[in-house]
Tab-separated table of C-alpha atoms and ligand atoms in Angstrom:
chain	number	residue	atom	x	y	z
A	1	UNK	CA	-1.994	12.529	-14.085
A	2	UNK	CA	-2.677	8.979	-13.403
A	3	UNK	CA	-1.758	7.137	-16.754
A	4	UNK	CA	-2.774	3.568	-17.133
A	5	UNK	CA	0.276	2.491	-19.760
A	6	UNK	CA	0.493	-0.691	-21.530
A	7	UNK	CA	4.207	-2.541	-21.690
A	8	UNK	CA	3.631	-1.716	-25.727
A	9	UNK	CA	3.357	2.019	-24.786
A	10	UNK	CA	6.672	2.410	-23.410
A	11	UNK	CA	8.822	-0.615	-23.347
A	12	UNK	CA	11.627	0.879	-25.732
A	13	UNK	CA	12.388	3.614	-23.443
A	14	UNK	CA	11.900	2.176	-20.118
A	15	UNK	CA	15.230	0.813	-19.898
A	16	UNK	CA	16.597	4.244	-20.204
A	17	UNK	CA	13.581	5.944	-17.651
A	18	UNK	CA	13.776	3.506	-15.090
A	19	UNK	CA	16.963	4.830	-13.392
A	20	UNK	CA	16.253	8.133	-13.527
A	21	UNK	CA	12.568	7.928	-13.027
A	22	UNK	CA	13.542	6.265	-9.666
A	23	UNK	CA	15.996	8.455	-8.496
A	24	UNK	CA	13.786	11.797	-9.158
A	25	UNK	CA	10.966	9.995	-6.984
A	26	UNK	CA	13.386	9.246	-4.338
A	27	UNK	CA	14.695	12.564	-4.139
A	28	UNK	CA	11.229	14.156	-4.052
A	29	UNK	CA	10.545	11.744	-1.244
A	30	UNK	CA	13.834	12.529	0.379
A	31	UNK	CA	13.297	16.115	0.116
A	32	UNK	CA	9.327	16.236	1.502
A	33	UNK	CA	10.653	13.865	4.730
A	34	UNK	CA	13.291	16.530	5.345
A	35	UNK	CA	10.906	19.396	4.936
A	36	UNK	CA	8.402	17.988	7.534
A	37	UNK	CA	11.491	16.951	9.903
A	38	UNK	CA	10.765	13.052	9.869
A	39	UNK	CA	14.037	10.593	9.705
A	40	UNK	CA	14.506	9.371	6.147
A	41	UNK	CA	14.168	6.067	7.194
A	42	UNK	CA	10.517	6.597	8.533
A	43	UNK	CA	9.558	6.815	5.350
A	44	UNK	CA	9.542	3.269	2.851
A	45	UNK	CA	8.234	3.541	-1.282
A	46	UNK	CA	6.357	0.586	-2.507
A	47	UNK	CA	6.864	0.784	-6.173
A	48	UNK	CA	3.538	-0.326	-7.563
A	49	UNK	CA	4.236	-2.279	-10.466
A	50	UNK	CA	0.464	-3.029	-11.638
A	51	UNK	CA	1.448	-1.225	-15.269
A	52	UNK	CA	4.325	-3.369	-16.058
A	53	UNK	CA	5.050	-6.841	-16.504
A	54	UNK	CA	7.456	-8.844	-14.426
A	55	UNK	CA	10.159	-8.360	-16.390
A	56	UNK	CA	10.330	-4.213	-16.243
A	57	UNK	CA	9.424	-4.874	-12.585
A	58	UNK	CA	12.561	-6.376	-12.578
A	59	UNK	CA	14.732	-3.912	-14.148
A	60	UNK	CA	13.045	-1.372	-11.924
A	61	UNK	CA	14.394	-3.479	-8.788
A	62	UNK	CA	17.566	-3.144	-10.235
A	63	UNK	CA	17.627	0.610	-9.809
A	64	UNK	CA	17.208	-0.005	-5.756
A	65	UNK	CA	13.971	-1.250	-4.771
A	66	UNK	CA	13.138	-3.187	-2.014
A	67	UNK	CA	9.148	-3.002	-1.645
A	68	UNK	CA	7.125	-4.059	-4.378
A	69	UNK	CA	3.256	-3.584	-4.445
A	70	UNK	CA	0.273	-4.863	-6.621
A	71	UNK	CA	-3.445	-4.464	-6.537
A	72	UNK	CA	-4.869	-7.332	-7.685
A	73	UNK	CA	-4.402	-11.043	-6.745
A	74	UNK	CA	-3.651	-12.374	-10.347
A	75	UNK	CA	-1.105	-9.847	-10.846
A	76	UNK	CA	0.420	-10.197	-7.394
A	77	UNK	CA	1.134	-13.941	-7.869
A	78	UNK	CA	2.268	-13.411	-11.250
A	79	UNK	CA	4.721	-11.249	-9.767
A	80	UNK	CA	5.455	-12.997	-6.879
A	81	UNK	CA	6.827	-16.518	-8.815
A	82	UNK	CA	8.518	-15.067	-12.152
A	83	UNK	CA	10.477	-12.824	-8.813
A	84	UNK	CA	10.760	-14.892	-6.435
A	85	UNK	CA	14.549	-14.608	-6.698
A	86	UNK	CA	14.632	-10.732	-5.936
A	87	UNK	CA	15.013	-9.541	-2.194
A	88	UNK	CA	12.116	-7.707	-1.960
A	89	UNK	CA	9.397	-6.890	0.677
A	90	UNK	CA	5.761	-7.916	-0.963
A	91	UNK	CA	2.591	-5.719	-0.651
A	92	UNK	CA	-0.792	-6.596	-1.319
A	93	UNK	CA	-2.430	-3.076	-1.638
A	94	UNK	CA	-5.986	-3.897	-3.295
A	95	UNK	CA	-9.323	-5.184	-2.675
A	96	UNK	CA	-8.918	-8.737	-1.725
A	97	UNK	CA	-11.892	-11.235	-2.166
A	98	UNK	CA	-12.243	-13.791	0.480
A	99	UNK	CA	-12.259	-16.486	-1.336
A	100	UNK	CA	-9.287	-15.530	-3.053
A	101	UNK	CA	-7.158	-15.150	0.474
A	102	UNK	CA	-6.235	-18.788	0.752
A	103	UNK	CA	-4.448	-18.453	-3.098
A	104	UNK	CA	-2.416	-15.355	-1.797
A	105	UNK	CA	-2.021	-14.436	1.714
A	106	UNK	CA	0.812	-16.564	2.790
A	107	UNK	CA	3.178	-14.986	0.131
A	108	UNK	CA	1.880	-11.179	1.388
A	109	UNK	CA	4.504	-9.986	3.356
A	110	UNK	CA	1.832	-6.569	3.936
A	111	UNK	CA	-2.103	-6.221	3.228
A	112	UNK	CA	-3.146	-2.980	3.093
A	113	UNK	CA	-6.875	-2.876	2.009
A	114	UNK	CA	-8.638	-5.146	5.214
A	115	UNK	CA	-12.051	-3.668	4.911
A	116	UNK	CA	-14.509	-6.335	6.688
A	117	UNK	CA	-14.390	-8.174	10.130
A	118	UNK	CA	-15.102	-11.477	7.238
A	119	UNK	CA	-11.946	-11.068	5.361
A	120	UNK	CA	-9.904	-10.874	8.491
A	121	UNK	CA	-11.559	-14.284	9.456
A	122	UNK	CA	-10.732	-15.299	6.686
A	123	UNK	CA	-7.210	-14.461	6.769
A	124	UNK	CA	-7.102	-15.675	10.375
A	125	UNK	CA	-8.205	-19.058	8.943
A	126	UNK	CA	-5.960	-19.285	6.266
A	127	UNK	CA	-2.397	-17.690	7.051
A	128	UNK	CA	0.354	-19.822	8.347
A	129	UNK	CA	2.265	-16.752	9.656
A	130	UNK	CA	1.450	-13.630	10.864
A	131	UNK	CA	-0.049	-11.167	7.906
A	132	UNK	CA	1.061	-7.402	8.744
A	133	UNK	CA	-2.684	-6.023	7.861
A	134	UNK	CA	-3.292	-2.437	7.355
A	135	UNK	CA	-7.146	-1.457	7.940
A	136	UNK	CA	-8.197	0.933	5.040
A	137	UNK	CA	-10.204	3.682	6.187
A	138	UNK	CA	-12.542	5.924	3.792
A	139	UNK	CA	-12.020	9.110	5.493
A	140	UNK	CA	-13.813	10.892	2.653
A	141	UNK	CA	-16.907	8.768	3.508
A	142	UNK	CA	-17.125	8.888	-0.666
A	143	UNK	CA	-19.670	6.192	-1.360
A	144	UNK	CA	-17.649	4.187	-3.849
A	145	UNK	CA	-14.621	4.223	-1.722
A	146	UNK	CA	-13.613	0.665	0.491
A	147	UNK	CA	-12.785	0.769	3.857
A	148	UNK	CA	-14.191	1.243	6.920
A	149	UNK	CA	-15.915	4.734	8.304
A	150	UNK	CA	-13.444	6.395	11.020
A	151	UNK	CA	-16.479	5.907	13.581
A	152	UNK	CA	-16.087	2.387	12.695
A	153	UNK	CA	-12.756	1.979	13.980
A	154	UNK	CA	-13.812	0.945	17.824
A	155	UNK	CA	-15.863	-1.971	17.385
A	156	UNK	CA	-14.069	-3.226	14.099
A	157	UNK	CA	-10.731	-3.431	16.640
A	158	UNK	CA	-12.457	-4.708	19.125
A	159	UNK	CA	-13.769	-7.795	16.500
A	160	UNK	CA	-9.960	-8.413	15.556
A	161	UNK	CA	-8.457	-8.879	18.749
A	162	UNK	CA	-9.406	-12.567	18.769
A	163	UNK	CA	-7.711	-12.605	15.751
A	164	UNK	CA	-3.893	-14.188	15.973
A	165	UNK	CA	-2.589	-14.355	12.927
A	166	UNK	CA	-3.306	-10.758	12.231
A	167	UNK	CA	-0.798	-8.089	13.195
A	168	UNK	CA	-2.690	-4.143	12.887
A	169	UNK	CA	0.459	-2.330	11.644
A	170	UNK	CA	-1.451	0.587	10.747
A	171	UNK	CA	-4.266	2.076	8.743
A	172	UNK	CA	-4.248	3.244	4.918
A	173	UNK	CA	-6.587	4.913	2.837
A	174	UNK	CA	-6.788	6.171	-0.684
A	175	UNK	CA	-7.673	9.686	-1.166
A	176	UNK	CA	-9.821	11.122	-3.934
A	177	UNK	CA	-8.252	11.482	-7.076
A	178	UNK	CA	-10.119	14.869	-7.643
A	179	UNK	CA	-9.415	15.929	-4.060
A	180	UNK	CA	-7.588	19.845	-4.104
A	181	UNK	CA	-4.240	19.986	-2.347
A	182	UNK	CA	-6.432	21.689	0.894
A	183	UNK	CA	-8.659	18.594	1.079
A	184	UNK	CA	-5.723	16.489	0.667
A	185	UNK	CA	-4.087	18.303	3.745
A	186	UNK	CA	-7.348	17.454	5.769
A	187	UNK	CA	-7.822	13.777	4.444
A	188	UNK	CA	-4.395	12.956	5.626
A	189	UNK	CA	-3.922	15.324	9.289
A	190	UNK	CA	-7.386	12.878	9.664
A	191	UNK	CA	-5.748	9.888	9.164
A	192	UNK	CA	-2.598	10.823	10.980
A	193	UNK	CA	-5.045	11.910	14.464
A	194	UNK	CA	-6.855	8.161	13.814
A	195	UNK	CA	-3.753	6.377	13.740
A	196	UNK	CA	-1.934	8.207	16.550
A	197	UNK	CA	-4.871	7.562	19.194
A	198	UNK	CA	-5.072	3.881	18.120
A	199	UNK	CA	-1.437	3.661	18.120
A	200	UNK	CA	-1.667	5.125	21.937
A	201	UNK	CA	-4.157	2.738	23.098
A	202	UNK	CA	-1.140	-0.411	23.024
A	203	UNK	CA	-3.437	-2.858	22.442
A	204	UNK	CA	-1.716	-6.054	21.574
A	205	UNK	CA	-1.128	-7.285	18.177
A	206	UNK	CA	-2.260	-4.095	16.975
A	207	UNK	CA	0.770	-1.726	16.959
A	208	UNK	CA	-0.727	0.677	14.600
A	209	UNK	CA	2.669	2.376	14.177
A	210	UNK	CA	2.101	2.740	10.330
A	211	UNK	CA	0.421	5.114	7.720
A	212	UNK	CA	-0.221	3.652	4.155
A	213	UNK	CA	-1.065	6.997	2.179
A	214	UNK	CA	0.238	9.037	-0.812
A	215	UNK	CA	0.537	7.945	-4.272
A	216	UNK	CA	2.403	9.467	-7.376
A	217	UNK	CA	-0.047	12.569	-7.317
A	218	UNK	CA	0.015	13.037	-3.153
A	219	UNK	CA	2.754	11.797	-1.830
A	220	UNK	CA	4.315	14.708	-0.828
A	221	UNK	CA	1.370	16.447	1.441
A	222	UNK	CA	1.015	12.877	2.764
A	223	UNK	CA	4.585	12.689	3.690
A	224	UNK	CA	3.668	16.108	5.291
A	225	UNK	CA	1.165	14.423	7.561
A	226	UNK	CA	3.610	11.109	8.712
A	227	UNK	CA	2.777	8.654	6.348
A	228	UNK	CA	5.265	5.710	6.565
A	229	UNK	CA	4.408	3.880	3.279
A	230	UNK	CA	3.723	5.496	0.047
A	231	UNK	CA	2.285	3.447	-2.539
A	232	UNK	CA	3.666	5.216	-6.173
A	233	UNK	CA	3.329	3.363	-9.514
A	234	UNK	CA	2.846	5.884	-12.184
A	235	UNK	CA	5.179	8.310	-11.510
A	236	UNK	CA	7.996	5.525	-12.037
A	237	UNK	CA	6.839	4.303	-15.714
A	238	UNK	CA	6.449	8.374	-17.317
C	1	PLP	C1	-2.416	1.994	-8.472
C	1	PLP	C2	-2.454	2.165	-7.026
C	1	PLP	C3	-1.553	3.044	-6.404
C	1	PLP	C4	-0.516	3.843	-7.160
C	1	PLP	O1	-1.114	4.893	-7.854
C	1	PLP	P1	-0.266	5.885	-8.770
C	1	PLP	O2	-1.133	7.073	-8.924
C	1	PLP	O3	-0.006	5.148	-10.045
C	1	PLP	O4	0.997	6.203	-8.044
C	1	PLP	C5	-1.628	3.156	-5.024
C	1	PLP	N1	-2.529	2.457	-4.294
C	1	PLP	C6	-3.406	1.614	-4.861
C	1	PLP	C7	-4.366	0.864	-4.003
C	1	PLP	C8	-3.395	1.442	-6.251
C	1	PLP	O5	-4.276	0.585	-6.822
């Protein structure tokens, strides 16, 4: 059940939730890698901390995190300065507006949502390093969905490569939230095909050895189907 709690809602027993919220979703993670036969460390959690404020982010680091992810810009800068002394890997996982990318992308360590040929120019234009982009792909073809159409991928790649300050890492998507544990299976076997043939085509810059899938609700089947970063927020704040 995706919750959307405010720091009111649970702040006096967070401190005491935290630990143990953290270690059951590490051990469910631990156990689905082992049960599809993937290397534990193939698999990385970015603890999405959109629900809480900095300072239970920072308690929740405490407990052993080292990726942090947020979905809007606001938020992720926010973050990003009140923890700037935290050693912690920083994920942009939402919807960025280009004119927004000049305020952000040079504290992103990872952006997963690059959904137009535009934004990456944009990015291009204004990153000082090289951003580790995921594209996201809407596999589902559901009409309110971002990301680019699978039959997409081809040209879209081919529009990057000029591109230097972008690094492909991989692709990501979001899967329905009303999607049945079969569909789920298909959504992410998809992705996994997509991002193995790109991966296989060594094109420079564009490694594509990533997966960005599975959230609190998912994560499991998409562990199931190789995905190397799991974005989970809710399931840490119950
Ligand atoms: C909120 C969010 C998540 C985490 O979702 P939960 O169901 O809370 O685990 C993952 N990815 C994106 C893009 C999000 O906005």
């Amino acid at each position: 059940m995706r919750t959307s709690w405010t720091r009111h809602h649970f702040s006096e027993t967070v401190n005491m939730n935290l630990q143990k919220n953290k270690e059951g979703v590490y051990s469910a993670v631990a156990k689905a890698t082992e049960q599809a036969g993937r290397p534990s460390e193939s698999v990385h959690v970015v603890a999405v901390t959109k629900y809480v404020d900095s300072s239970i982010a920072k308690e929740l680091i405490k407990t052993g995190i080292d990726h942090i992810g947020e979905n809007r810009v606001d938020k992720f800068l926010e973050k990003y300065h009140a923890l700037a002394d935290q050693d912690v890997t920083w994920h942009l996982i939402g919807t960025l507006q280009r004119r927004k990318v000049k305020d952000v992308i040079n504290f992103v360590d990872y952006f997963h949502a690059l959904d137009s040929i535009k934004l990456a120019q944009e990015i291009d234009k204004r990153a000082d390093k090289l951003i580790k982009c995921f594209l996201q792909v809407n596999i589902s073809g559901e009409a309110s969905k971002h990301g680019f159409r699978a039959e997409e991928l081809p040209e879209v790649i081919q529009a990057l490569q000029t591109l230097d300050k972008l690094e492909m890492v991989g692709l990501m998507t979001m899967a329905p939230f009303e999607a049945t544990d079969e569909e789920l299976h298909s959504i992410f076997s998809d992705m996994k095909e997509l991002q193995a043939d790109l991966m296989a085509r060594q094109i420079p810059r564009m490694p594509f050895t990533e997966l960005s899938m599975g959230m609190s609700g998912d994560f499991e089947i998409a562990i199931a189907h190789g995905a190397t970063y799991l974005r989970i927020g809710s399931a840490f704040f119950e």
